[in-house]
Coordinates of C-alpha atoms in Angstrom, one line a residue:
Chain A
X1 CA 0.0 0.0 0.0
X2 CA 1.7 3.4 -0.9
X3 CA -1.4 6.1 -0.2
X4 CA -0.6 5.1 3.8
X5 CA 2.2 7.3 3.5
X6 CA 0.9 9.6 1.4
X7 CA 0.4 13.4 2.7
X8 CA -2.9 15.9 2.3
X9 CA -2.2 18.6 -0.1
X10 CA 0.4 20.9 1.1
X11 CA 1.3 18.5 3.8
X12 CA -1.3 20.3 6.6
X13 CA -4.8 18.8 6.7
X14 CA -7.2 20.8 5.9
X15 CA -8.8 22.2 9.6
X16 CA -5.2 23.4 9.9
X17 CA -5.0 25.5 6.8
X18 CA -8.7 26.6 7.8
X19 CA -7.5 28.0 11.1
X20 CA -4.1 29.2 9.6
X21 CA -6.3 31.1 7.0
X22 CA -8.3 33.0 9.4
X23 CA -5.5 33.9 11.3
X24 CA -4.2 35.9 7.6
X25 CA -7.0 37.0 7.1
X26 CA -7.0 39.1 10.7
X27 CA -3.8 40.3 10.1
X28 CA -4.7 41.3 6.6
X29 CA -7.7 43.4 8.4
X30 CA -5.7 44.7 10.9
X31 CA -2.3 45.7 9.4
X32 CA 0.8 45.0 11.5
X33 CA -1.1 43.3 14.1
X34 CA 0.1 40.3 15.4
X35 CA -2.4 37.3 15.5
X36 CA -1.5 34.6 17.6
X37 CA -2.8 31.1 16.1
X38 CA -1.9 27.3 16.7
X39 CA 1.3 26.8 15.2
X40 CA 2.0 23.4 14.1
X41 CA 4.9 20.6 14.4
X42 CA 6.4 21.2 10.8
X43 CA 9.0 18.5 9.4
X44 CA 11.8 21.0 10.5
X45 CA 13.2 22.4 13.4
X46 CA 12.5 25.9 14.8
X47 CA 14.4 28.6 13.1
X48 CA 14.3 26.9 10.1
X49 CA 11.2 28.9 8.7
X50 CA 8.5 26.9 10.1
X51 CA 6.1 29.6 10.8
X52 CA 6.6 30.8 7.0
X53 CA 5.9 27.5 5.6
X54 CA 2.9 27.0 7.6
X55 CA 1.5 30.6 5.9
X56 CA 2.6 29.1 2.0
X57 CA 1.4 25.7 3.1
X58 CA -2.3 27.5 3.9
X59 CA -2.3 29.8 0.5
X60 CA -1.0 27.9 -2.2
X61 CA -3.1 26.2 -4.6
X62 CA -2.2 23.2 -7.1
X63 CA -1.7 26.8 -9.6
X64 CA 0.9 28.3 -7.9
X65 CA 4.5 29.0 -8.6
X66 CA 6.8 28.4 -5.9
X67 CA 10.0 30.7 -5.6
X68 CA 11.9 30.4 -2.0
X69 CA 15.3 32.5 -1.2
X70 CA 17.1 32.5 1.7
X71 CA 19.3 35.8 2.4
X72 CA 17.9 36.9 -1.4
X73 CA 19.8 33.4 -2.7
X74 CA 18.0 30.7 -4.4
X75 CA 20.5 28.3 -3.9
X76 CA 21.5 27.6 -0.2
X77 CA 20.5 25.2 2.2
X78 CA 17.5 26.3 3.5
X79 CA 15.7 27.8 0.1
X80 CA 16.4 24.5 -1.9
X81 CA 15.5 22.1 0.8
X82 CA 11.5 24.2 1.3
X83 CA 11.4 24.4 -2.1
X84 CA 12.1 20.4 -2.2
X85 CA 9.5 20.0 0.2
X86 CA 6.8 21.8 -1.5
X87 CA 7.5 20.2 -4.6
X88 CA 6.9 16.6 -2.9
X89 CA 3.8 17.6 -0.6
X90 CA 2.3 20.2 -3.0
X91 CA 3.8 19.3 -6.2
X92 CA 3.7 23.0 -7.8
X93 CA 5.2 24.5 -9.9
X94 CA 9.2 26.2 -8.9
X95 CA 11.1 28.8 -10.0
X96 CA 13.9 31.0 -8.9
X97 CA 12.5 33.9 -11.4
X98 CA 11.0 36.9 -9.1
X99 CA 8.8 38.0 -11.7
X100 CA 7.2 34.3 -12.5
X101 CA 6.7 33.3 -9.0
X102 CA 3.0 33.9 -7.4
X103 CA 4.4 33.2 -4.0
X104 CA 7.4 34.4 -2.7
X105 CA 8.8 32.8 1.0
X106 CA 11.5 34.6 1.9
X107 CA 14.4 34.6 4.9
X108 CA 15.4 37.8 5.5
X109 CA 15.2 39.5 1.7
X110 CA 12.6 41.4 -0.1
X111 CA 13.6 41.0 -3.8
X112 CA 15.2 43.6 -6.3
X113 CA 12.5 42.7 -9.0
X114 CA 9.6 45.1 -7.8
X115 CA 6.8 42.7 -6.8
X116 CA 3.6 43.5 -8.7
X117 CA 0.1 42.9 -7.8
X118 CA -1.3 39.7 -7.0
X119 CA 1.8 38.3 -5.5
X120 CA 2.7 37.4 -2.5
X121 CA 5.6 37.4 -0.6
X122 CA 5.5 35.3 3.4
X123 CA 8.3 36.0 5.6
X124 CA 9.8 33.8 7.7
X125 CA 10.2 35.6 11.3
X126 CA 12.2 34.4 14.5
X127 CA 10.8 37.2 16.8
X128 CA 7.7 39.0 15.6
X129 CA 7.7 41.2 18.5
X130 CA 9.8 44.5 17.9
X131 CA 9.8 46.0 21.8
X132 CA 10.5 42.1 22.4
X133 CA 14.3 43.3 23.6
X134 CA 13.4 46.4 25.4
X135 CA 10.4 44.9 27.6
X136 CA 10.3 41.2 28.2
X137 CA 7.0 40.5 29.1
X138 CA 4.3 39.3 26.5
X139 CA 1.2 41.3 28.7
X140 CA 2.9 44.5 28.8
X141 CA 3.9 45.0 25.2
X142 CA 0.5 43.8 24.3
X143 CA -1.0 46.3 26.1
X144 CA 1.5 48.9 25.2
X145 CA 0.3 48.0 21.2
X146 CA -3.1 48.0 22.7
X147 CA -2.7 51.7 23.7
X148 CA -0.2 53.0 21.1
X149 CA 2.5 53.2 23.5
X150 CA 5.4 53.3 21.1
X151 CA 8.0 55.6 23.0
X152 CA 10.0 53.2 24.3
X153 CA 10.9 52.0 20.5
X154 CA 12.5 55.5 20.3
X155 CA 14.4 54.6 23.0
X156 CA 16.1 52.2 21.1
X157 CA 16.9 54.5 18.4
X158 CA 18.2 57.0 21.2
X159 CA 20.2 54.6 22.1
X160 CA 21.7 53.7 18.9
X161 CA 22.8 57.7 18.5
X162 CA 23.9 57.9 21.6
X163 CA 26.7 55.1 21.2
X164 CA 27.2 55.5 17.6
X165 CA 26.7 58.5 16.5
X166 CA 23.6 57.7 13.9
X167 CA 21.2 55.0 13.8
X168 CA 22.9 51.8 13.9
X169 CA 20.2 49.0 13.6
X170 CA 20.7 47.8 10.1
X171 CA 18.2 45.1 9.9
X172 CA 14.6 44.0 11.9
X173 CA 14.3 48.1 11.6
X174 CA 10.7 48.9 13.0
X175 CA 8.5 50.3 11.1
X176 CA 5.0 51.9 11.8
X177 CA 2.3 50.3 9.5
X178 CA -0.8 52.3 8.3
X179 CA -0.2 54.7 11.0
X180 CA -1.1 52.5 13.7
X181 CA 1.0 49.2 14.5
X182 CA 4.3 49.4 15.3
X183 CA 6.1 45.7 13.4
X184 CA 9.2 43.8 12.9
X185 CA 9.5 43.8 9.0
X186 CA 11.7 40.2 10.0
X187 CA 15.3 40.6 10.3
X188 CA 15.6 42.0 6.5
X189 CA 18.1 44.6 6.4
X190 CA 16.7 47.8 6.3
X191 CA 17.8 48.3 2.6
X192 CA 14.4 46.9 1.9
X193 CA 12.0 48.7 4.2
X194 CA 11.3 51.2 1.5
X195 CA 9.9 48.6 -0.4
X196 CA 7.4 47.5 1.9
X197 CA 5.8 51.1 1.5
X198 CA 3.0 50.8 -0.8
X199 CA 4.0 47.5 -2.3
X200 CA 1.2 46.1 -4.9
X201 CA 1.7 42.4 -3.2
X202 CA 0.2 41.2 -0.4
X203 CA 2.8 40.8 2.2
X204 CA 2.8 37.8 4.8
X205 CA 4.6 37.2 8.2
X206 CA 4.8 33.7 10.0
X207 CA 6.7 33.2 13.2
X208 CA 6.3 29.5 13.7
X209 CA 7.6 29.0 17.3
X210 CA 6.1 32.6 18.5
X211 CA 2.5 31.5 16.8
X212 CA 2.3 34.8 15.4
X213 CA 0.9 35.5 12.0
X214 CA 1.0 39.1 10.7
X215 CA 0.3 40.8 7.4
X216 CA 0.5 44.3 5.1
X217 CA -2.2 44.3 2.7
X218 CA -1.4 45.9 -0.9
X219 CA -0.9 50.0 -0.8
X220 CA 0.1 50.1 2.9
X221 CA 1.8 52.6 4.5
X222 CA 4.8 51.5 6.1
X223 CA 6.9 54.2 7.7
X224 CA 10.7 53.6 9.5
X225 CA 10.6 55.2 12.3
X226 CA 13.3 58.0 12.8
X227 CA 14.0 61.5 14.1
X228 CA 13.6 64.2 12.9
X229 CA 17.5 65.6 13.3
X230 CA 17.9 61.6 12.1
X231 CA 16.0 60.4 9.4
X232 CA 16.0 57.0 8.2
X233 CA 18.5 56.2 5.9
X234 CA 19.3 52.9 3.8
X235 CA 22.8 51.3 3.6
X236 CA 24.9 52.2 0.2
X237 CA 27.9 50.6 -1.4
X238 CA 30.8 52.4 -2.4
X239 CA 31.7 49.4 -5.7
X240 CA 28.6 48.2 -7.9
X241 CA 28.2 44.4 -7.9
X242 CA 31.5 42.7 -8.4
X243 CA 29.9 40.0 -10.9
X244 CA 26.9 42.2 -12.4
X245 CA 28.4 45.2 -11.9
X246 CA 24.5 46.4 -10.5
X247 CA 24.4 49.8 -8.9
X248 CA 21.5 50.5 -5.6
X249 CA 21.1 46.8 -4.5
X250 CA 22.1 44.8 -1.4
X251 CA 25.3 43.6 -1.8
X252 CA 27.0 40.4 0.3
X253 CA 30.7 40.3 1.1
X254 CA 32.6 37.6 0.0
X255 CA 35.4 36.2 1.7
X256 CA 37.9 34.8 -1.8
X257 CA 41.0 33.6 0.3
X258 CA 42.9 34.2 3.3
X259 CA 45.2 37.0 2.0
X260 CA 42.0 39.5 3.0
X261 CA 40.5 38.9 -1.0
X262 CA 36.9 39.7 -1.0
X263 CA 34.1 40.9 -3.7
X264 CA 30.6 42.4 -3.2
X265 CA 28.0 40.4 -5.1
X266 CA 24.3 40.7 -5.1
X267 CA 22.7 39.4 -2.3
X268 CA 19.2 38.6 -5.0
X269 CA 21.4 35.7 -7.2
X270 CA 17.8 35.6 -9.6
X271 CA 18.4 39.6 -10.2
X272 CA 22.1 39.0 -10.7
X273 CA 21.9 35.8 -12.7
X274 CA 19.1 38.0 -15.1
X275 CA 21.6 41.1 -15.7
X276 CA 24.1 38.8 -16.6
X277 CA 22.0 37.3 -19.3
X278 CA 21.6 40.4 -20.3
X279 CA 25.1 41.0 -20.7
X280 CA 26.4 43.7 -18.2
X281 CA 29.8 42.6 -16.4
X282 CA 31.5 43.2 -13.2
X283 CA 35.1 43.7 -12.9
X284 CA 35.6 39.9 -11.2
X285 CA 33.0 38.1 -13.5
X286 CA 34.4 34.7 -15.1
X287 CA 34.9 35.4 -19.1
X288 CA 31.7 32.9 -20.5
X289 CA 28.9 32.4 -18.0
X290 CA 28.9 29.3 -16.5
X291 CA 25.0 27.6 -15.9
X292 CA 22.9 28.1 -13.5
X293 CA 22.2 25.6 -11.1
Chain B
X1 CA -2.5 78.9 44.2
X2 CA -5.7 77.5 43.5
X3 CA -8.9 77.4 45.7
X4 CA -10.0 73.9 45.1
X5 CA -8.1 71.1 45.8
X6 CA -5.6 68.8 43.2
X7 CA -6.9 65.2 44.7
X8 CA -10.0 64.2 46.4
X9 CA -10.4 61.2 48.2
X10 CA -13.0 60.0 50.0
X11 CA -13.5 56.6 52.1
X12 CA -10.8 54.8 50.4
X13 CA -10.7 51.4 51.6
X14 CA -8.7 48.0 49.8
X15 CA -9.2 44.6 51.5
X16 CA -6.7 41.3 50.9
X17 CA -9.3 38.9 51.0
X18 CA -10.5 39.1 54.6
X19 CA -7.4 41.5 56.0
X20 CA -7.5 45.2 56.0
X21 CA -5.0 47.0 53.7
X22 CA -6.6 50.2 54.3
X23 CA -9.8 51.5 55.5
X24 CA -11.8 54.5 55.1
X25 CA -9.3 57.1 54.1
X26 CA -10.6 60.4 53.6
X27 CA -8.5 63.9 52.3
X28 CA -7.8 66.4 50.2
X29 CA -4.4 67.7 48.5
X30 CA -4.2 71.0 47.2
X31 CA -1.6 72.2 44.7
X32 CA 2.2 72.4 46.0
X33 CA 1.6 70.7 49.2
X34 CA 3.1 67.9 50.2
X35 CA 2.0 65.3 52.4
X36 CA 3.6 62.7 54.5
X37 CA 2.2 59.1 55.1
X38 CA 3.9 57.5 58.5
X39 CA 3.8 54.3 60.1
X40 CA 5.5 51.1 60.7
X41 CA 5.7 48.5 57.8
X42 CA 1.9 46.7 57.3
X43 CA 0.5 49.6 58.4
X44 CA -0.6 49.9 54.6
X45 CA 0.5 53.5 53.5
X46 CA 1.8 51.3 50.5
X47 CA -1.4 50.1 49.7
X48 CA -2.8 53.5 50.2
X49 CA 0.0 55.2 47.7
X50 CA -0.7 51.9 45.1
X51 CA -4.8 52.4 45.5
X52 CA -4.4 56.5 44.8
X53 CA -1.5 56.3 41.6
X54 CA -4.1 53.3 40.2
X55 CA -1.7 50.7 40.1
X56 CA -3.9 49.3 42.7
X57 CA -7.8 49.3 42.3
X58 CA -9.1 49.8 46.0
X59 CA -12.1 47.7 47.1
X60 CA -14.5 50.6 47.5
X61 CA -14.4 54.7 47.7
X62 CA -13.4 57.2 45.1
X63 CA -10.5 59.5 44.5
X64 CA -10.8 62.5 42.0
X65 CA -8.2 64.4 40.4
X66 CA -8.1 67.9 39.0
X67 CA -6.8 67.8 35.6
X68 CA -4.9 70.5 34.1
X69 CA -8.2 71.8 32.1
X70 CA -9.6 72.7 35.9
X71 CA -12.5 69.4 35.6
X72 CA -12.1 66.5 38.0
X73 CA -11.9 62.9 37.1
X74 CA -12.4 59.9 39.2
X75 CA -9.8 58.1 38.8
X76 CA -10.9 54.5 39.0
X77 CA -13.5 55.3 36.1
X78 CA -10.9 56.3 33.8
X79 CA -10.0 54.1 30.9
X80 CA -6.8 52.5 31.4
X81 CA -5.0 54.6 28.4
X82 CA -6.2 57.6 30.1
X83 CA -4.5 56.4 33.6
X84 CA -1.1 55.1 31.7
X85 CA -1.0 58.8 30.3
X86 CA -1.6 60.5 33.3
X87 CA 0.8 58.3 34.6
X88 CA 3.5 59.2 32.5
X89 CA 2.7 62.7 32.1
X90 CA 1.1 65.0 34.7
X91 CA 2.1 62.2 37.5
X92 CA 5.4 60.8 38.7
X93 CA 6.0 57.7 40.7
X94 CA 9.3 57.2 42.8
X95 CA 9.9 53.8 44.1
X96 CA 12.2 52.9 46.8
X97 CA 14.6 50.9 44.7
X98 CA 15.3 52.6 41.8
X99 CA 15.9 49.9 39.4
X100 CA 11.5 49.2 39.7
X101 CA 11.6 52.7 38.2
X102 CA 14.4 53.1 35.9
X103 CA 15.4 51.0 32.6
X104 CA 18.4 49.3 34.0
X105 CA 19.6 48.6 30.2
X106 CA 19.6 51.7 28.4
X107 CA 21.7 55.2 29.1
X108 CA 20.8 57.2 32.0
X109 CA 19.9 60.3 28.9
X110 CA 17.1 57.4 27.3
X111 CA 15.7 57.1 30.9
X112 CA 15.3 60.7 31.3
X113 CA 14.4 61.0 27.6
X114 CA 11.8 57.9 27.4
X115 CA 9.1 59.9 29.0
X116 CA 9.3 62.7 25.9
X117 CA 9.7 60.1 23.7
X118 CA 6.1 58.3 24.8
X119 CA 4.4 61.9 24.5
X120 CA 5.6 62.2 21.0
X121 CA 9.0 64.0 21.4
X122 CA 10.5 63.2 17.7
X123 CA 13.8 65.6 17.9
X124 CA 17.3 63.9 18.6
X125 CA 19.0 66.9 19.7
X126 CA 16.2 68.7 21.9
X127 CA 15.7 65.4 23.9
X128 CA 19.1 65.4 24.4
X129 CA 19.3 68.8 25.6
X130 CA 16.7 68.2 28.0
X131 CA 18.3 65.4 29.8
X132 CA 21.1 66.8 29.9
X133 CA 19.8 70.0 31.7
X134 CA 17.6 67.5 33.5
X135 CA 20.7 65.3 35.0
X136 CA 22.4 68.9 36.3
X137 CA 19.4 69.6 38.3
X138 CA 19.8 66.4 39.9
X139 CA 23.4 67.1 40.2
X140 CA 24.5 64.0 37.7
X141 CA 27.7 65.1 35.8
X142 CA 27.1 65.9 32.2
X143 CA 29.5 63.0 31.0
X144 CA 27.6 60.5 32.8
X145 CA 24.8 60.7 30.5
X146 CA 25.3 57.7 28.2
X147 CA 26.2 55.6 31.2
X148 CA 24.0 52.9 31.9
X149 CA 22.2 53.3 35.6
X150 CA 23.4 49.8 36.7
X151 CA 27.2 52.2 37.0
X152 CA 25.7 54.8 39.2
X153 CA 25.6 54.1 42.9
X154 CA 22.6 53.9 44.8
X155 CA 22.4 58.1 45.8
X156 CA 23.0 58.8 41.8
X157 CA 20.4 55.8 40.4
X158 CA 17.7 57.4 43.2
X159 CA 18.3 61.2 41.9
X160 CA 18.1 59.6 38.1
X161 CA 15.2 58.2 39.2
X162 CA 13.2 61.9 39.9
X163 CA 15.1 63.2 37.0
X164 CA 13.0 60.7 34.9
X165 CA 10.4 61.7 36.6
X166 CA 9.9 65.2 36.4
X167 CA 11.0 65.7 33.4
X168 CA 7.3 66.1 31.4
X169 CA 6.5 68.2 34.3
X170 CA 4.4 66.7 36.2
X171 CA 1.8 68.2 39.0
X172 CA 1.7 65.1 41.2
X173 CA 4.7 63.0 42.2
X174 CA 4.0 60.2 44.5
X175 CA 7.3 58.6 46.3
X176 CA 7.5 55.4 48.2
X177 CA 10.2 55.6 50.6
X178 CA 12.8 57.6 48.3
X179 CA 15.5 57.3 51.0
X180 CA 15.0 53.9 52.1
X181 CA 18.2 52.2 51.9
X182 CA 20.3 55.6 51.6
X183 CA 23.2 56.0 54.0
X184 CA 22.6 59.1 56.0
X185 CA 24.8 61.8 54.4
X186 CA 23.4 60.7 50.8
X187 CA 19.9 60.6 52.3
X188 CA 20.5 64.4 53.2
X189 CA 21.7 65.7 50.1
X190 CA 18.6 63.4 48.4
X191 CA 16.1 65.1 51.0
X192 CA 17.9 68.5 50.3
X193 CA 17.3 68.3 46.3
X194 CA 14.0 67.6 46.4
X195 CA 12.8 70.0 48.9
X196 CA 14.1 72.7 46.5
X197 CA 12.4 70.5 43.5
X198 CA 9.2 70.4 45.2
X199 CA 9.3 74.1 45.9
X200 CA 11.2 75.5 42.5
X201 CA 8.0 73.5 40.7
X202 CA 5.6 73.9 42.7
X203 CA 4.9 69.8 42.8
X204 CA 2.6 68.5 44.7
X205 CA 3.7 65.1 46.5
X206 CA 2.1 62.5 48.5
X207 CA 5.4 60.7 50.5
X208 CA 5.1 57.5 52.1
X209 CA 8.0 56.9 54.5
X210 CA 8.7 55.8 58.1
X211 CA 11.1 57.8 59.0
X212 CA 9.8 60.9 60.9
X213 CA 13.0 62.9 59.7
X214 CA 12.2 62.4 56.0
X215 CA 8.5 64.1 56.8
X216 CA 9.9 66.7 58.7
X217 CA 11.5 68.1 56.3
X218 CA 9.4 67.8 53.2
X219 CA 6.2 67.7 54.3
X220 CA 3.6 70.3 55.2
X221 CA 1.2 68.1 56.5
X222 CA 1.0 64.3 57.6
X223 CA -1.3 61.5 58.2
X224 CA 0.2 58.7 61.1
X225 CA -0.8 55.4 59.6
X226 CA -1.7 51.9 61.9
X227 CA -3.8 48.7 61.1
X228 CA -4.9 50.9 57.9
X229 CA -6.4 53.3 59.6
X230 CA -5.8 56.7 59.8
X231 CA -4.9 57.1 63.7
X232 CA -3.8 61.3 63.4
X233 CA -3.8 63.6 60.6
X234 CA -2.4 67.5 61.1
X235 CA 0.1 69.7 60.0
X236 CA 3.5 68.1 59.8
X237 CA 5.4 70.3 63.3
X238 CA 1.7 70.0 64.9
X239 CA 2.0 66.4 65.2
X240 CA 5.7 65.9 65.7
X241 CA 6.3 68.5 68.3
X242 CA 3.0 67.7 70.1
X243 CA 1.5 64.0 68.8
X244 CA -2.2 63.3 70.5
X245 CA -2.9 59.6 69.4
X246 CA -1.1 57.1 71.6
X247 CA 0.3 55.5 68.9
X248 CA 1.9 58.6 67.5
X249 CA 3.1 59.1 70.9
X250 CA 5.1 56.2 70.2
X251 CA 6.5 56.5 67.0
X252 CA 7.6 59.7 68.0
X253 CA 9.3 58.8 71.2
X254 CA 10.9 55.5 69.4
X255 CA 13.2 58.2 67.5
X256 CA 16.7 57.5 68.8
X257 CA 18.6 60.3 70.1
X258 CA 22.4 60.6 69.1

């Protein structure tokens, strides 16, 4: 017998996607809110995205085209292995193209290919609470996001400019949503908050072993906080892309021996991958193009 | 000052179950007065000071406050946004150990600056300058400000503590013992800042404390505490210099002589 084994569509039964679903759709009706809802034992451990795979495992449909990145990479451990899984239990379709996907699950990265409408993208979150370091216990912040009592967030950025000078939280950079709810946008860095603001896709937020689900719905505001003597900035690069030679994306260091060699590369490897296609070269890319994996 | 009184209360009473915190407490505090709560420990003045700053609900009376538009509010029918706002701006709450009241984790300006910051302070530089002039009040050095309170010693984490405090300017502070655990010369320089706070401001304070010297010299008037009841209530030299309850009597008597 061989159907014993077999799993339900998307490997959660169906009760589970039910109550995963209304959970989604609170948070899509209350932007930034966090919804707490019964997250499940998923074939993985904790940290490994379990709370975003439980949000794709709920919304995708036999239809769908699967893209997953980890750290804006298609091609690492964690991206190839969900991507795997969804195959097996769900058996969609997968990409690594941005602009072919449907649904985006994402560690940490929001993609350089703008996202248009009807896509979505679900975030994988470790901590969904942003004053989660600056007050520890679960009934006070919920009251202070009950009452709108976002000063001590401010306190964190005091903080920052007090030691450093300038703002120095590069990623997880809190960000008030619709003018209301103050969220963790995930620990992406905050290169990408700007394009939370108004995206045209419908943006998703699991946190798996925090049983939080949290959502901003298409043409949202999303506003980094700041000061006004300090407004929010994004991180720059002083070299383009080292392969692609791309100018205004995230770039990753990479380490190329132990004689201090290193290279910026795209973090995105699709949005890399596609402008070398296209023919534009950076000053350390190989001669012919070698295929991708 | 006004004619009409900052805080009403009336027949305040909280009950533990069966046992008395305390029971039918009745007065008035008018604007810039400070008043002194005596008595020995579980005599409930700390239930009394928890019940009127509503982080205590008592078990039956009421207790009205004059806001700054001249209209009184009870105070246990506020919402509880209303009371956390009051709370963190026209009100001020000292406890005896300062690290209940301060952030132990961030810099001694955030803990001065975190009330600004909650009442919608967006400007780097101006909350800056505020804790900063805050902190010399309080007679903290300048280049102590982006230290971290668990540095400063007990006198210097106590006098962050009222900095924090008054900084929104706030009408009523209350204080639970703000020398307890002071050595005496610290505890004098404490008592001797915030006499001239209270009076530079104009503050009204309600101080709970058991030692008689602390309500000498701040308070105007005080209330002798035992069993949570009220046993004597009168101006502060009235009922030092000539105590009529029995039991006042004996607290006053108990004061060592050196």
């Amino acid at each position: 017998m061989t159907d014993i084994a077999t799993y339900n569509f998307a490997y959660l039964d169906e009760q589970t996607k039910r109550m995963i679903r209304r959970a989604i759709l609170k948070g899509i009706a209350i932007p930034g809110y966090q919804v707490p809802f019964a997250s499940r034992e998923m074939p993985m451990p904790y940290g490994w995205g379990t709370g975003g795979v439980q949000v794709t495992a709920s919304i995708i449909g036999p239809d769908d085209v699967l893209k997953v990145i980890d750290q804006g990479a298609d091609d690492t451990t964690n991206a190839v292995s969900i991507r795997a899984f969804f195959k097996k239990v769900a058996n969609v379709a997968v990409t690594t193209e941005t602009a072919k996907a449907t649904i985006v699950q994402t560690r940490h990265r929001i993609p350089e290919h703008p996202l248009t409408s009807g896509q979505v993208l679900v975030y994988q979150v470790p901590i969904p609470e942003p004053l989660r370091f600056l007050e520890s216990r679960e009934t006070e912040t919920r009251k202070m996001h009950a009452l709108e009592e976002y000063g001590l967030m401010h306190v964190k950025l005091y903080e920052d400019i007090a030691r450093h000078g300038r703002i120095a939280t590069t990623y997880a950079y809190p960000v008030k949503v619709e003018g209301r709810y103050v969220m963790d946008p995930s620990p992406t860095p905050k290169f990408d908050n700007p394009k939370m603001h108004r995206s045209p896709a419908l943006q998703l937020f699991g946190a798996g072993r925090e049983k939080r689900i949290y959502a901003v719905p298409p043409f949202t505001e999303v506003v980094s906080l700041d000061f006004e003597d300090h407004p929010f900035e994004v991180q720059t690069f002083d070299q383009p892309c080292a392969l692609c030679a791309a100018e205004n994306v995230y770039l990753d260091e990479v380490i190329l021996d132990d004689h201090g060699g290193h290279m910026f590369v795209c973090s995105d490897t699709d949005h890399c991958e596609k402008r070398r296609e296209a023919g534009h070269r950076g000053h350390l890319a190989p001669e012919t193009m070698e295929p991708a994996q | 000052m006004s004619d009409e009184p900052l805080l009403r209360v009336s027949a305040l009473s909280k009950f533990y179950g069966s046992r008395v915190g305390c029971e039918n407490i009745t007065f008035d505090l008018w604007p810039g007065e400070v008043l002194a709560v005596v008595g020995e420990s579980g005599s409930g003045k700390t239930t009394l000071l928890n019940c009127l700053s509503t982080r205590l609900l008592p078990s039956s009376g009421t207790a009205s406050y004059r806001m700054r538009d001249g209209q009184f509010r009870e105070l246990y029918r506020m919402s509880e946004a209303e009371r956390r706002f009051l709370m963190r701006t026209d009100w001020g709450f000292v406890h005896q150990n300062p690290a209940d009241g301060l952030r132990m984790t961030v810099s001694a300006g955030a803990n001065v600056g975190e009330r600004l910051m909650a009442v919608g302070d967006r400007h780097y530089g101006k909350i800056r300058a505020t804790a900063v002039d805050w902190l010399s009040r309080v007679e903290i050095d300048e280049d102590r400000i982006d230290d971290e309170p668990r540095a400063f010693s007990g006198g210097m984490r106590q006098r962050l503590q009222i900095a924090r405090n008054l900084v929104t300017g706030p009408r009523l502070v209350f204080m639970d013992e703000p020398t307890g655990g002071l050595d005496v010369s610290v505890q004098a320089r404490l008592l001797d800042l915030l006499r001239g706070l209270v009076t530079d401001l104009g503050l009204a304070a309600i101080v709970v404390t058991h030692d008689l010297a602390v309500a000498r010299l701040l308070s105007q008037r005080m209330m002798v505490m035992k069993d949570g009841h009220v046993v004597e209530s009168g101006l502060t030299d009235r009922v030092l210099d000539d105590p009529r309850a029995p039991y006042t009597q004996l607290l006053v008597s108990s004061i060592l002589q050196v």
